[in-house]
Amino acid sequence: MRTLYHYPLCAFSRLVRIYLKEKFLEHELVVEYPWNRKKVFSEYPLPPDIPTLVDKDGIVLEGWYAIIEHLEQIHKTKSFFGGTFREKAETRRITQLFNEFFFMDVTKQIVFEKIMKKHTENRAPDSSCIRKGTAALKTYMEHISWLADHRNWLAGNDITIADMAAAAQISCVDYTGTIDWEQYPIAKDWYARIKSRPSFRDILDDRIPDMPPAKHYANLDF
Amino acid sequence: MRTLYHYPLCAFSRLVRIYLKEKFLEHELVVEYPWNRKKVFSEYPLPPDIPTLVDKDGIVLEGWYAIIEHLEQIHKTKSFFGGTFREKAETRRITQLFNEFFFMDVTKQIVFEKIMKKHTENRAPDSSCIRKGTAALKTYMEHISWLADHRNWLAGNDITIADMAAAAQISCVDYTGTIDWEQYPIAKDWYARIKSRPSFRDILDDRIPDMPPAKHYANLDF
């Protein structure tokens, strides 16, 4: 069986979970806590060790980049990278924007501080990080609004991993209730479309012990 | 002509510059300052807008991910992703480690604070960021040492973009003189091999006005 080792509030894990469902690739999920790894694949359990996918043939794929590029190469039906070279470039531009920069500027500042820091460093959240993350969020939400206003999905006519990467990051931040959706009606419409896909259902069911999500988190009509 | 818009101390630009030379893909370089863009390709000049490659056929590729995956697909001779699926997965794991996590934990904390912040925010470096970045550096240098001790190059027998991504990030940090190479003899040997490649020569010639590099920066025998 294909097995994905993931952490529910890890945005990269969420990207892979959504992708696996969209590709109809059966798998089982095993939760790993970044601060208390049970299954370790190398002597150096460094990021991107979560998520790790062990595929049916035993190959170990660590991190969204290795996992998704591998599966796209093996399972060519229904590509999620766009059809033309131009669409592929735009898909990868937006994916990098969210996986590298949104993660660093927003997800890490908010989700790590509010939820994970007490486990990994046993320290209280740093409110200046949360403020910085909340301020940075605005630029990205405006960019999503612009893209969704000009296109059907973020990178073009069809849903791609750019949408999944953006939604995966945003869903983690949204769990903490930081996004004021009324400010971004176009981005909200795009996110509502992603939320209502069957591939997103498990993400909306995620619950972290002692840390319930924002009230609207799992609501399709938020 | 193929044109790369880059910034000399942008680690992602350096990765693409090394890669283009290793692939023998002719190109011209145009310097762009992140805080003062001249050539803008979209209404939202957000990262990863530097580096941007405009290829011979006019396609615009923004960010290392779009650029490198596109060029690998088009120019199949001499792949820099490794041969087997396992090597490809390891190449992408290490590339993600450096482009996402090393960049966030180390390069951003040190290079941004010491060199770029005065231009982008007109503020003095935050010494707590530099301290954090310097502390985080240790883990990555030990990981490089371990990999280089067990393999010829970081991801296996041959040089891959994993080496280029790691060396691109490290070279930016090394410009500031933060790396105590005597602590890491095996990593030093690996870096000396990369430094001596013709593809790295231009990187070693980079000079930032008012901010000369560490004395050993361009030295092949450091």
CSV table of C-alpha atoms in Angstrom, one decimal:
chain,number,residue,atom,x,y,z
A,1,MET,CA,0.0,0.0,0.0
A,2,ARG,CA,1.1,3.6,-0.6
A,3,THR,CA,1.6,5.4,2.7
A,4,LEU,CA,1.8,9.1,3.4
A,5,TYR,CA,3.5,10.2,6.7
A,6,HIS,CA,2.0,13.6,7.4
A,7,TYR,CA,1.2,16.2,10.0
A,8,PRO,CA,-2.3,17.7,9.9
A,9,LEU,CA,-1.3,21.3,10.1
A,10,CYS,CA,1.8,20.9,7.8
A,11,ALA,CA,0.9,22.9,4.7
A,12,PHE,CA,3.1,20.7,2.5
A,13,SER,CA,1.5,17.6,3.8
A,14,ARG,CA,-1.9,19.1,3.0
A,15,LEU,CA,-0.8,19.9,-0.6
A,16,VAL,CA,0.2,16.2,-1.1
A,17,ARG,CA,-3.0,14.9,0.5
A,18,ILE,CA,-5.2,17.1,-1.8
A,19,TYR,CA,-3.0,16.0,-4.8
A,20,LEU,CA,-3.3,12.3,-4.0
A,21,LYS,CA,-7.1,12.6,-3.9
A,22,GLU,CA,-7.3,14.6,-7.0
A,23,LYS,CA,-5.2,12.0,-8.8
A,24,PHE,CA,-7.3,9.1,-7.3
A,25,LEU,CA,-4.1,7.5,-6.0
A,26,GLU,CA,-5.1,5.3,-3.1
A,27,HIS,CA,-3.1,5.7,0.1
A,28,GLU,CA,-3.1,5.3,3.8
A,29,LEU,CA,-2.3,8.2,6.1
A,30,VAL,CA,0.0,8.0,9.2
A,31,VAL,CA,0.3,11.0,11.4
A,32,GLU,CA,3.8,12.1,12.4
A,33,TYR,CA,4.5,14.9,14.9
A,34,PRO,CA,7.4,17.0,13.8
A,35,TRP,CA,8.6,17.2,17.4
A,36,ASN,CA,8.3,13.5,18.1
A,37,ARG,CA,9.1,11.5,14.9
A,38,LYS,CA,8.3,7.8,15.1
A,39,LYS,CA,9.2,6.7,11.6
A,40,VAL,CA,12.5,8.2,10.4
A,41,PHE,CA,14.0,7.5,7.0
A,42,SER,CA,17.4,8.9,7.2
A,43,GLU,CA,20.1,9.6,9.8
A,44,TYR,CA,19.2,13.3,9.5
A,45,PRO,CA,15.5,13.8,10.1
A,46,LEU,CA,15.6,17.3,8.6
A,47,PRO,CA,12.8,19.0,6.6
A,48,PRO,CA,11.3,18.2,4.2
A,49,ASP,CA,10.9,14.8,6.1
A,50,ILE,CA,7.2,15.6,6.6
A,51,PRO,CA,5.5,14.7,4.4
A,52,THR,CA,7.1,11.5,3.3
A,53,LEU,CA,5.4,9.1,0.8
A,54,VAL,CA,6.4,5.5,0.6
A,55,ASP,CA,5.1,4.4,-2.7
A,56,LYS,CA,3.8,0.9,-3.6
A,57,ASP,CA,7.2,-0.1,-5.0
A,58,GLY,CA,9.0,0.9,-1.8
A,59,ILE,CA,10.5,4.1,-3.1
A,60,VAL,CA,10.8,6.7,-0.4
A,61,LEU,CA,9.9,10.3,-1.4
A,62,GLU,CA,10.6,13.0,1.1
A,63,GLY,CA,9.0,16.5,0.7
A,64,TRP,CA,6.3,17.8,-1.6
A,65,TYR,CA,8.8,18.5,-4.5
A,66,ALA,CA,10.1,14.9,-4.7
A,67,ILE,CA,6.6,13.4,-4.2
A,68,ILE,CA,4.6,15.5,-6.7
A,69,GLU,CA,7.2,15.6,-9.5
A,70,HIS,CA,7.7,11.8,-9.2
A,71,LEU,CA,3.9,11.0,-9.2
A,72,GLU,CA,3.3,13.3,-12.2
A,73,GLN,CA,6.0,11.5,-14.1
A,74,ILE,CA,4.6,8.1,-13.3
A,75,HIS,CA,0.9,8.8,-13.5
A,76,LYS,CA,0.5,10.9,-16.6
A,77,THR,CA,-3.3,10.8,-16.9
A,78,LYS,CA,-4.8,14.1,-15.7
A,79,SER,CA,-1.8,16.4,-15.3
A,80,PHE,CA,-2.1,19.1,-12.6
A,81,PHE,CA,0.6,21.3,-14.1
A,82,GLY,CA,-1.3,22.8,-17.0
A,83,GLY,CA,-1.0,21.8,-20.7
A,84,THR,CA,1.3,24.3,-22.4
A,85,PHE,CA,4.8,25.3,-21.4
A,86,ARG,CA,3.4,28.7,-20.5
A,87,GLU,CA,0.8,27.2,-18.2
A,88,LYS,CA,3.4,24.9,-16.6
A,89,ALA,CA,5.7,27.9,-16.0
A,90,GLU,CA,2.9,29.9,-14.4
A,91,THR,CA,1.8,26.8,-12.3
A,92,ARG,CA,5.4,26.5,-11.0
A,93,ARG,CA,5.8,30.2,-10.4
A,94,ILE,CA,2.7,30.3,-8.2
A,95,THR,CA,3.6,27.0,-6.4
A,96,GLN,CA,7.0,28.4,-5.5
A,97,LEU,CA,5.4,31.7,-4.4
A,98,PHE,CA,3.2,29.9,-1.9
A,99,ASN,CA,5.5,27.0,-0.9
A,100,GLU,CA,8.6,29.2,-0.3
A,101,PHE,CA,7.5,32.7,0.3
A,102,PHE,CA,4.0,32.5,1.7
A,103,PHE,CA,5.2,29.7,3.9
A,104,MET,CA,8.1,31.8,5.2
A,105,ASP,CA,6.3,35.1,5.5
A,106,VAL,CA,2.9,33.9,6.7
A,107,THR,CA,2.4,30.3,7.6
A,108,LYS,CA,5.6,30.0,9.6
A,109,GLN,CA,4.9,33.3,11.4
A,110,ILE,CA,1.3,32.5,12.4
A,111,VAL,CA,0.8,28.7,12.5
A,112,PHE,CA,4.2,27.8,13.9
A,113,GLU,CA,3.9,30.5,16.6
A,114,LYS,CA,0.3,29.9,17.5
A,115,ILE,CA,0.2,26.1,17.4
A,116,MET,CA,3.6,24.3,17.0
A,117,LYS,CA,6.0,26.4,19.0
A,118,LYS,CA,4.8,25.1,22.4
A,119,HIS,CA,5.5,21.6,21.3
A,120,THR,CA,8.9,22.1,19.6
A,121,GLU,CA,10.4,24.8,21.8
A,122,ASN,CA,8.1,24.9,24.8
A,123,ARG,CA,7.8,28.6,24.5
A,124,ALA,CA,4.9,31.1,24.2
A,125,PRO,CA,4.0,32.6,20.8
A,126,ASP,CA,6.0,35.7,19.8
A,127,SER,CA,3.3,38.3,19.1
A,128,SER,CA,5.6,40.3,16.8
A,129,CYS,CA,5.9,37.3,14.5
A,130,ILE,CA,2.1,36.9,14.4
A,131,ARG,CA,1.8,40.7,13.6
A,132,LYS,CA,4.4,40.4,10.8
A,133,GLY,CA,2.7,37.3,9.4
A,134,THR,CA,-0.8,39.0,9.4
A,135,ALA,CA,0.6,42.1,7.7
A,136,ALA,CA,2.3,39.9,5.0
A,137,LEU,CA,-0.9,38.0,4.4
A,138,LYS,CA,-2.6,41.0,2.8
A,139,THR,CA,-0.2,41.1,-0.2
A,140,TYR,CA,-0.8,37.4,-1.0
A,141,MET,CA,-4.6,37.7,-0.6
A,142,GLU,CA,-4.6,40.6,-3.0
A,143,HIS,CA,-2.5,38.6,-5.5
A,144,ILE,CA,-4.9,35.6,-5.2
A,145,SER,CA,-7.8,38.1,-5.8
A,146,TRP,CA,-6.2,39.5,-8.9
A,147,LEU,CA,-5.4,36.0,-10.3
A,148,ALA,CA,-8.9,34.7,-9.5
A,149,ASP,CA,-10.5,37.8,-11.1
A,150,HIS,CA,-8.6,37.2,-14.4
A,151,ARG,CA,-8.7,33.4,-14.7
A,152,ASN,CA,-10.9,30.5,-13.8
A,153,TRP,CA,-8.2,29.0,-11.5
A,154,LEU,CA,-5.0,30.6,-10.2
A,155,ALA,CA,-2.7,29.5,-13.1
A,156,GLY,CA,-5.3,29.3,-15.9
A,157,ASN,CA,-8.4,27.5,-17.0
A,158,ASP,CA,-8.0,24.3,-15.0
A,159,ILE,CA,-7.1,23.5,-11.5
A,160,THR,CA,-3.4,22.9,-11.0
A,161,ILE,CA,-1.0,22.3,-8.1
A,162,ALA,CA,-0.7,26.1,-7.8
A,163,ASP,CA,-4.3,26.1,-6.5
A,164,MET,CA,-3.6,23.2,-4.2
A,165,ALA,CA,-0.4,24.7,-2.9
A,166,ALA,CA,-2.0,28.1,-2.2
A,167,ALA,CA,-5.1,26.5,-0.6
A,168,ALA,CA,-3.0,24.2,1.5
A,169,GLN,CA,-1.0,27.1,3.0
A,170,ILE,CA,-4.2,29.2,3.4
A,171,SER,CA,-6.1,26.4,5.0
A,172,CYS,CA,-3.5,26.1,7.8
A,173,VAL,CA,-3.6,29.9,8.5
A,174,ASP,CA,-7.4,29.8,8.3
A,175,TYR,CA,-7.5,27.1,11.0
A,176,THR,CA,-6.2,29.8,13.4
A,177,GLY,CA,-8.9,32.3,12.3
A,178,THR,CA,-6.5,34.9,11.1
A,179,ILE,CA,-8.0,35.6,7.6
A,180,ASP,CA,-10.7,38.3,7.4
A,181,TRP,CA,-12.5,36.8,4.4
A,182,GLU,CA,-15.0,39.8,4.0
A,183,GLN,CA,-12.0,41.9,2.8
A,184,TYR,CA,-11.3,39.5,-0.1
A,185,PRO,CA,-14.6,38.5,-1.8
A,186,ILE,CA,-12.9,37.2,-5.0
A,187,ALA,CA,-10.3,35.2,-3.1
A,188,LYS,CA,-13.1,33.9,-0.9
A,189,ASP,CA,-15.1,32.7,-3.9
A,190,TRP,CA,-12.0,30.9,-5.2
A,191,TYR,CA,-11.3,29.3,-1.8
A,192,ALA,CA,-15.0,28.2,-1.5
A,193,ARG,CA,-14.7,26.4,-4.8
A,194,ILE,CA,-11.6,24.5,-3.5
A,195,LYS,CA,-13.2,23.8,-0.2
A,196,SER,CA,-16.2,22.1,-1.8
A,197,ARG,CA,-14.1,19.6,-3.7
A,198,PRO,CA,-14.1,16.0,-2.4
A,199,SER,CA,-10.3,16.2,-2.2
A,200,PHE,CA,-10.5,18.8,0.5
A,201,ARG,CA,-12.9,17.1,2.8
A,202,ASP,CA,-10.4,15.4,5.1
A,203,ILE,CA,-8.5,18.7,5.4
A,204,LEU,CA,-11.6,20.3,6.8
A,205,ASP,CA,-12.1,17.4,9.3
A,206,ASP,CA,-8.6,17.9,10.7
A,207,ARG,CA,-8.6,18.8,14.4
A,208,ILE,CA,-5.6,19.6,16.6
A,209,PRO,CA,-6.0,18.5,20.3
A,210,ASP,CA,-6.5,21.5,22.6
A,211,MET,CA,-6.7,23.9,19.6
A,212,PRO,CA,-10.1,23.9,17.9
A,213,PRO,CA,-10.2,25.7,14.5
A,214,ALA,CA,-11.9,29.0,13.8
A,215,LYS,CA,-15.7,28.6,13.7
A,216,HIS,CA,-16.0,29.1,10.0
A,217,TYR,CA,-13.0,26.8,9.2
A,218,ALA,CA,-14.9,23.8,7.9
A,219,ASN,CA,-17.9,25.7,6.7
A,220,LEU,CA,-18.5,25.6,2.9
A,221,ASP,CA,-20.6,28.8,3.1
A,222,PHE,CA,-18.3,31.0,5.2
B,1,MET,CA,19.0,35.7,-27.1
B,2,ARG,CA,18.2,34.0,-23.9
B,3,THR,CA,18.2,36.6,-21.1
B,4,LEU,CA,18.4,36.1,-17.3
B,5,TYR,CA,17.3,38.9,-15.0
B,6,HIS,CA,19.1,38.3,-11.8
B,7,TYR,CA,20.5,39.9,-8.6
B,8,PRO,CA,24.1,38.9,-7.7
B,9,LEU,CA,23.3,38.0,-4.1
B,10,CYS,CA,20.0,36.3,-4.8
B,11,ALA,CA,20.7,32.6,-4.1
B,12,PHE,CA,18.0,31.4,-6.5
B,13,SER,CA,19.5,33.6,-9.3
B,14,ARG,CA,22.9,32.0,-8.5
B,15,LEU,CA,21.4,28.5,-8.8
B,16,VAL,CA,20.1,29.3,-12.3
B,17,ARG,CA,23.4,31.0,-13.4
B,18,ILE,CA,25.4,27.9,-12.3
B,19,TYR,CA,22.8,25.6,-14.0
B,20,LEU,CA,22.8,27.5,-17.3
B,21,LYS,CA,26.6,27.3,-17.5
B,22,GLU,CA,26.6,23.6,-16.6
B,23,LYS,CA,24.1,23.0,-19.4
B,24,PHE,CA,26.1,25.1,-21.8
B,25,LEU,CA,23.0,27.2,-22.5
B,26,GLU,CA,24.2,30.6,-23.8
B,27,HIS,CA,22.5,33.6,-22.2
B,28,GLU,CA,23.0,37.2,-21.3
B,29,LEU,CA,22.7,38.5,-17.8
B,30,VAL,CA,20.8,41.7,-16.7
B,31,VAL,CA,21.1,42.8,-13.1
B,32,GLU,CA,17.8,43.6,-11.4
B,33,TYR,CA,17.7,45.1,-7.9
B,34,PRO,CA,14.8,43.6,-5.9
B,35,TRP,CA,14.1,47.1,-4.3
B,36,ASN,CA,14.2,48.9,-7.7
B,37,ARG,CA,12.8,46.7,-10.5
B,38,LYS,CA,13.3,48.0,-14.0
B,39,LYS,CA,11.8,45.2,-16.0
B,40,VAL,CA,8.6,43.8,-14.6
B,41,PHE,CA,6.7,40.9,-16.2
B,42,SER,CA,3.4,41.0,-14.3
B,43,GLU,CA,1.1,43.4,-12.5
B,44,TYR,CA,2.3,41.9,-9.3
B,45,PRO,CA,6.1,41.9,-9.0
B,46,LEU,CA,6.1,39.4,-6.2
B,47,PRO,CA,8.7,36.7,-5.6
B,48,PRO,CA,9.9,34.6,-7.4
B,49,ASP,CA,10.2,37.4,-10.0
B,50,ILE,CA,14.0,37.3,-9.5
B,51,PRO,CA,15.4,35.4,-11.3
B,52,THR,CA,13.3,35.6,-14.4
B,53,LEU,CA,14.5,33.9,-17.7
B,54,VAL,CA,13.2,35.0,-21.0
B,55,ASP,CA,14.0,32.1,-23.3
B,56,LYS,CA,14.8,32.3,-27.0
B,57,ASP,CA,11.2,31.6,-28.0
B,58,GLY,CA,10.0,34.5,-25.8
B,59,ILE,CA,8.6,32.3,-23.0
B,60,VAL,CA,8.9,34.1,-19.6
B,61,LEU,CA,9.9,31.8,-16.7
B,62,GLU,CA,9.8,33.3,-13.3
B,63,GLY,CA,11.6,31.6,-10.4
B,64,TRP,CA,14.1,28.8,-10.2
B,65,TYR,CA,11.4,26.1,-10.1
B,66,ALA,CA,9.8,27.2,-13.4
B,67,ILE,CA,13.1,27.9,-15.1
B,68,ILE,CA,15.0,24.7,-14.2
B,69,GLU,CA,12.1,22.2,-14.6
B,70,HIS,CA,11.3,23.8,-18.0
B,71,LEU,CA,14.9,23.7,-19.3
B,72,GLU,CA,15.3,20.1,-18.1
B,73,GLN,CA,12.3,19.1,-20.1
B,74,ILE,CA,13.5,21.0,-23.3
B,75,HIS,CA,17.2,20.2,-23.1
B,76,LYS,CA,17.4,16.5,-22.2
B,77,THR,CA,21.1,16.0,-22.8
B,78,LYS,CA,23.0,15.8,-19.6
B,79,SER,CA,20.3,15.7,-16.9
B,80,PHE,CA,21.2,17.3,-13.5
B,81,PHE,CA,18.5,15.4,-11.6
B,82,GLY,CA,20.2,12.0,-11.4
B,83,GLY,CA,19.4,9.0,-13.4
B,84,THR,CA,17.1,6.7,-11.4
B,85,PHE,CA,13.8,7.6,-9.7
B,86,ARG,CA,15.6,7.2,-6.3
B,87,GLU,CA,18.3,9.7,-7.3
B,88,LYS,CA,15.7,12.1,-8.6
B,89,ALA,CA,13.8,11.9,-5.3
B,90,GLU,CA,17.0,12.5,-3.4
B,91,THR,CA,18.0,15.4,-5.7
B,92,ARG,CA,14.7,17.1,-5.1
B,93,ARG,CA,14.7,16.4,-1.4
B,94,ILE,CA,18.0,18.2,-1.0
B,95,THR,CA,17.0,21.0,-3.4
B,96,GLN,CA,13.9,21.7,-1.4
B,97,LEU,CA,15.9,21.5,1.9
B,98,PHE,CA,18.2,24.3,0.7
B,99,ASN,CA,15.8,26.4,-1.4
B,100,GLU,CA,13.0,26.4,1.2
B,101,PHE,CA,14.5,25.8,4.6
B,102,PHE,CA,18.1,26.9,4.4
B,103,PHE,CA,16.9,30.0,2.6
B,104,MET,CA,14.4,30.7,5.4
B,105,ASP,CA,16.5,29.7,8.3
B,106,VAL,CA,19.9,31.0,7.2
B,107,THR,CA,20.2,33.0,4.0
B,108,LYS,CA,17.3,35.3,4.8
B,109,GLN,CA,18.4,35.8,8.4
B,110,ILE,CA,22.0,36.7,7.5
B,111,VAL,CA,22.3,38.0,3.9
B,112,PHE,CA,19.0,39.9,3.9
B,113,GLU,CA,19.8,41.5,7.3
B,114,LYS,CA,23.5,42.3,6.5
B,115,ILE,CA,23.2,43.4,2.9
B,116,MET,CA,19.7,43.9,1.5
B,117,LYS,CA,17.7,45.3,4.4
B,118,LYS,CA,19.2,48.8,4.2
B,119,HIS,CA,18.0,49.0,0.6
B,120,THR,CA,14.6,47.5,1.0
B,121,GLU,CA,13.6,48.8,4.4
B,122,ASN,CA,16.3,51.4,5.1
B,123,ARG,CA,16.9,49.9,8.5
B,124,ALA,CA,19.8,48.5,10.4
B,125,PRO,CA,20.4,44.7,10.6
B,126,ASP,CA,18.7,42.9,13.4
B,127,SER,CA,21.4,41.2,15.3
B,128,SER,CA,19.0,38.6,16.8
B,129,CYS,CA,18.2,37.4,13.2
B,130,ILE,CA,21.9,37.1,12.4
B,131,ARG,CA,22.5,35.1,15.6
B,132,LYS,CA,19.5,32.8,14.8
B,133,GLY,CA,20.8,32.3,11.2
B,134,THR,CA,24.3,31.6,12.4
B,135,ALA,CA,23.0,29.0,14.9
B,136,ALA,CA,20.8,27.3,12.3
B,137,LEU,CA,23.7,27.2,9.8
B,138,LYS,CA,25.4,24.5,11.9
B,139,THR,CA,22.8,21.8,11.3
B,140,TYR,CA,22.9,22.3,7.6
B,141,MET,CA,26.7,22.3,7.5
B,142,GLU,CA,26.7,19.0,9.4
B,143,HIS,CA,24.2,17.6,7.0
B,144,ILE,CA,26.4,18.5,4.0
B,145,SER,CA,29.4,17.0,5.8
B,146,TRP,CA,27.5,13.7,6.3
B,147,LEU,CA,26.3,13.6,2.7
B,148,ALA,CA,29.7,14.5,1.3
B,149,ASP,CA,31.3,11.8,3.5
B,150,HIS,CA,29.0,9.1,2.2
B,151,ARG,CA,28.7,10.1,-1.5
B,152,ASN,CA,30.7,11.7,-4.3
B,153,TRP,CA,28.2,14.5,-4.6
B,154,LEU,CA,25.3,15.5,-2.3
B,155,ALA,CA,22.6,13.4,-4.0
B,156,GLY,CA,24.8,10.6,-5.4
B,157,ASN,CA,27.6,9.8,-7.8
B,158,ASP,CA,27.1,12.8,-10.1
B,159,ILE,CA,26.7,16.5,-9.6
B,160,THR,CA,23.0,17.5,-9.6
B,161,ILE,CA,20.9,20.6,-9.0
B,162,ALA,CA,21.0,19.6,-5.3
B,163,ASP,CA,24.7,20.6,-5.2
B,164,MET,CA,24.0,23.7,-7.2
B,165,ALA,CA,21.1,24.7,-4.9
B,166,ALA,CA,23.2,24.1,-1.7
B,167,ALA,CA,26.3,25.9,-3.1
B,168,ALA,CA,24.2,28.8,-4.3
B,169,GLN,CA,22.7,29.4,-0.9
B,170,ILE,CA,26.1,28.8,0.9
B,171,SER,CA,28.0,31.1,-1.5
B,172,CYS,CA,25.7,34.0,-0.5
B,173,VAL,CA,26.2,33.4,3.2
B,174,ASP,CA,30.0,32.9,2.6
B,175,TYR,CA,30.1,36.3,0.9
B,176,THR,CA,29.3,37.8,4.4
B,177,GLY,CA,32.1,35.8,6.0
B,178,THR,CA,29.8,33.9,8.4
B,179,ILE,CA,31.0,30.3,7.7
B,180,ASP,CA,33.8,29.0,9.9
B,181,TRP,CA,35.1,26.5,7.3
B,182,GLU,CA,37.7,25.0,9.7
B,183,GLN,CA,34.9,23.4,11.6
B,184,TYR,CA,33.6,21.5,8.5
B,185,PRO,CA,36.6,20.0,6.6
B,186,ILE,CA,34.4,17.5,4.6
B,187,ALA,CA,31.9,20.2,3.6
B,188,LYS,CA,34.8,22.4,2.8
B,189,ASP,CA,36.3,19.8,0.4
B,190,TRP,CA,32.9,19.5,-1.3
B,191,TYR,CA,32.5,23.3,-1.6
B,192,ALA,CA,36.1,23.6,-2.9
B,193,ARG,CA,35.2,21.2,-5.7
B,194,ILE,CA,32.1,23.2,-6.7
B,195,LYS,CA,34.1,26.5,-6.5
B,196,SER,CA,36.7,25.3,-8.9
B,197,ARG,CA,34.1,24.5,-11.6
B,198,PRO,CA,34.0,26.9,-14.6
B,199,SER,CA,30.3,27.3,-13.9
B,200,PHE,CA,31.1,29.0,-10.6
B,201,ARG,CA,33.6,31.5,-11.8
B,202,ASP,CA,31.2,34.4,-12.3
B,203,ILE,CA,29.7,33.8,-8.9
B,204,LEU,CA,33.1,34.3,-7.3
B,205,ASP,CA,33.6,37.5,-9.3
B,206,ASP,CA,30.4,39.1,-7.9
B,207,ARG,CA,30.9,42.2,-5.9
B,208,ILE,CA,28.3,44.3,-4.1
B,209,PRO,CA,29.0,48.1,-4.0
B,210,ASP,CA,30.1,49.2,-0.5
B,211,MET,CA,30.1,45.6,0.7
B,212,PRO,CA,33.3,43.7,-0.2
B,213,PRO,CA,33.1,39.9,0.3
B,214,ALA,CA,35.0,38.0,3.1
B,215,LYS,CA,38.7,37.7,2.2
B,216,HIS,CA,38.5,34.0,1.4
B,217,TYR,CA,35.3,34.3,-0.6
B,218,ALA,CA,36.8,33.9,-4.1
B,219,ASN,CA,39.8,31.9,-3.0
B,220,LEU,CA,39.8,28.3,-4.4
B,221,ASP,CA,42.2,27.3,-1.6
B,222,PHE,CA,40.4,28.8,1.4
